XYZ file of C-alpha atoms in Angstrom:
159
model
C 22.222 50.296 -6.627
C 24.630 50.853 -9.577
C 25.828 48.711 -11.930
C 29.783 49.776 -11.169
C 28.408 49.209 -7.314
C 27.073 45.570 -8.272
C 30.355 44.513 -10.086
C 32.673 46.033 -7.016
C 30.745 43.691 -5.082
C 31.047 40.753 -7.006
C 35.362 41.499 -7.845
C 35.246 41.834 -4.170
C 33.887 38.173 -3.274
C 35.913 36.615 -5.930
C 39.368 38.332 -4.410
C 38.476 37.240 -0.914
C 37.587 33.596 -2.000
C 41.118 33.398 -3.741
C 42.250 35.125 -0.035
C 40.693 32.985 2.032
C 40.672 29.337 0.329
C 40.211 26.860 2.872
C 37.554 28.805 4.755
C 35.577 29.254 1.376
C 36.155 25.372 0.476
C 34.218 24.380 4.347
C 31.396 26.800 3.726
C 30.836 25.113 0.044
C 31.088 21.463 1.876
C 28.863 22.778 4.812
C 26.433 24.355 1.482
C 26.751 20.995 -0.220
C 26.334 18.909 2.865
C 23.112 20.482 4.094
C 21.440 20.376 0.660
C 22.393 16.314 0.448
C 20.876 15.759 3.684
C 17.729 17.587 2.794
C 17.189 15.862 -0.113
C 17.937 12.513 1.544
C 15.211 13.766 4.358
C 12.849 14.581 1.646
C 13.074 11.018 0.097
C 12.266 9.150 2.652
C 9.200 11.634 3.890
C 8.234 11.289 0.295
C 8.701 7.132 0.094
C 6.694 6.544 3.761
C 3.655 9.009 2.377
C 3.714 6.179 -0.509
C 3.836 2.976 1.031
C 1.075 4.227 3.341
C -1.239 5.697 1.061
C -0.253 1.944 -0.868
C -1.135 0.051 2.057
C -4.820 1.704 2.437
C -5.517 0.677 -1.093
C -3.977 -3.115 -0.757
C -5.358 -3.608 2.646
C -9.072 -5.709 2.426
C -11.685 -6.976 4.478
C -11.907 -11.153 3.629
C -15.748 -12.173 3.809
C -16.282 -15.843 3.999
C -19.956 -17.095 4.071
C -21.748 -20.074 5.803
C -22.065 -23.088 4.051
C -24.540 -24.721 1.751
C -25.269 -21.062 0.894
C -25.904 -20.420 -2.987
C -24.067 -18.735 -5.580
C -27.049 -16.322 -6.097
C -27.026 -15.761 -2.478
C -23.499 -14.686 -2.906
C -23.461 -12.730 -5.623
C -26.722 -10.638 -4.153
C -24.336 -10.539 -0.771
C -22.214 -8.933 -2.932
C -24.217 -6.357 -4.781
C -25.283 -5.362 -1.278
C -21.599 -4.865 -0.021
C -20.746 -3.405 -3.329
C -23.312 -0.460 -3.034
C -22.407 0.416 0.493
C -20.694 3.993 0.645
C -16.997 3.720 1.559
C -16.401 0.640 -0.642
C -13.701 0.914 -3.428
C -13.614 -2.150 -5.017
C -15.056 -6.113 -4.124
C -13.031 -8.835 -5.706
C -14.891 -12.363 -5.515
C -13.129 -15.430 -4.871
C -14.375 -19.095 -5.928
C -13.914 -22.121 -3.836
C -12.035 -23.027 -6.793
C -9.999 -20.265 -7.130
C -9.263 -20.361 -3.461
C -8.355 -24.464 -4.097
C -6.096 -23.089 -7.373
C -3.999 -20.096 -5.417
C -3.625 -22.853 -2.240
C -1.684 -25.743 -4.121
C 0.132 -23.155 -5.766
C 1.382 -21.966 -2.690
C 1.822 -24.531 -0.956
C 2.240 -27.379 -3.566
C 4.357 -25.780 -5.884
C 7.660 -27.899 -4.932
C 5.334 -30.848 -4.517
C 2.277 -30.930 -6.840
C 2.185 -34.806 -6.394
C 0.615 -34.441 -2.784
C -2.139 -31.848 -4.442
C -3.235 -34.668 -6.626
C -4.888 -36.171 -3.668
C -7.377 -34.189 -3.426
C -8.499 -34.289 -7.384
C -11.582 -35.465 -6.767
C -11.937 -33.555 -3.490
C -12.057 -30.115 -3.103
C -10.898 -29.098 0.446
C -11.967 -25.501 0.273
C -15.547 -26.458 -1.189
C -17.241 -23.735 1.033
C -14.568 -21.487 0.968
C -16.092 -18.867 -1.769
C -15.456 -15.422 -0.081
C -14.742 -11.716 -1.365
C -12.077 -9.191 -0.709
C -13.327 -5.557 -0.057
C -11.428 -2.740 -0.596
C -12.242 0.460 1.608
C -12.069 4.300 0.682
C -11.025 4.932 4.036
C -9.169 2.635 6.595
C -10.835 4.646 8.908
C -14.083 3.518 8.627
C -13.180 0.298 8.696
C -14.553 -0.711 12.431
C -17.502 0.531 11.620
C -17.695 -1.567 7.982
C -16.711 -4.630 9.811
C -19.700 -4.478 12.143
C -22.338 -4.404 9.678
C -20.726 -6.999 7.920
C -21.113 -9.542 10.732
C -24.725 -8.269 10.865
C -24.931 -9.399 7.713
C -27.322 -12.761 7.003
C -25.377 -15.330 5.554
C -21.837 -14.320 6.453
C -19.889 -16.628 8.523
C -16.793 -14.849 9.502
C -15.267 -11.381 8.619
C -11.416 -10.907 8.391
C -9.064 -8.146 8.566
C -6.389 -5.837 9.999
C -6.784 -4.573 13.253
């Protein structure tokens, strides 16, 4: 192609868009249109991908274990859990921590009524830990040999 070709072409376009105004102002809307709603498509493809690869990493397994049980015992539970393939993180939880988070929760307009228990703790045998997966999907199969498990009391989690 020429170069005197190329610029015929392009004089050409220009004289028919000044010809043919309102036909050449719809195909620019219908351009402009299409391009907005792909981009608005491709943000919220983009934002669901997010929140669920969020939600695998936020979503745990609670382990709670029987009572009267040591914290040596729980710490070696741990270890245990901890080197199992398909674990990505193990967060422990102290019966006081759990007492702490609770009253500010649920005490926070009332701390007066929390000052009952000072002496006691309510969630005494409450120490548990919060186990992050790799993969959601092996999940079922993590939660089984956690309630095989000695010394575990109950398992929690998202079905």
């Amino acid at each position: 192609m020429r170069i005197s070709t190329l610029w015929y072409c392009i004089r050409q376009g220009f004289h028919s868009i000044r010809k043919n105004k309102l036909f050449s102002l719809a195909s620019v809307g219908t351009m402009a249109i299409c391009i907005f709603l792909f981009c608005i498509f491709y943000a919220m493809v983009t934002n669901v991908q997010f929140m669920v690869r969020n939600l695998e990493n936020t979503v745990g397994v609670t382990v709670f274990f029987d009572e009267g049980i040591s914290e040596e015992e729980i710490f070696a539970i741990g270890d245990v859990i901890g080197a199992r393939e398909g674990v990505a993180g193990l967060n422990y939880i102290s019966a006081e921590e759990a007492w702490e988070t609770y009253q500010k929760d649920y005490f926070h307009e009332a701390p007066e009524l929390a000052e009952g228990f000072a002496k006691d703790n309510p969630l005494a045998n409450c120490a548990s830990y919060e186990i992050y997966l790799e993969d959601l999907a092996d999940q079922d199969a993590f939660v089984e040999y956690l309630k095989n498990v000695d010394g575990i009391r109950r398992v929690n989690y998202s079905k």
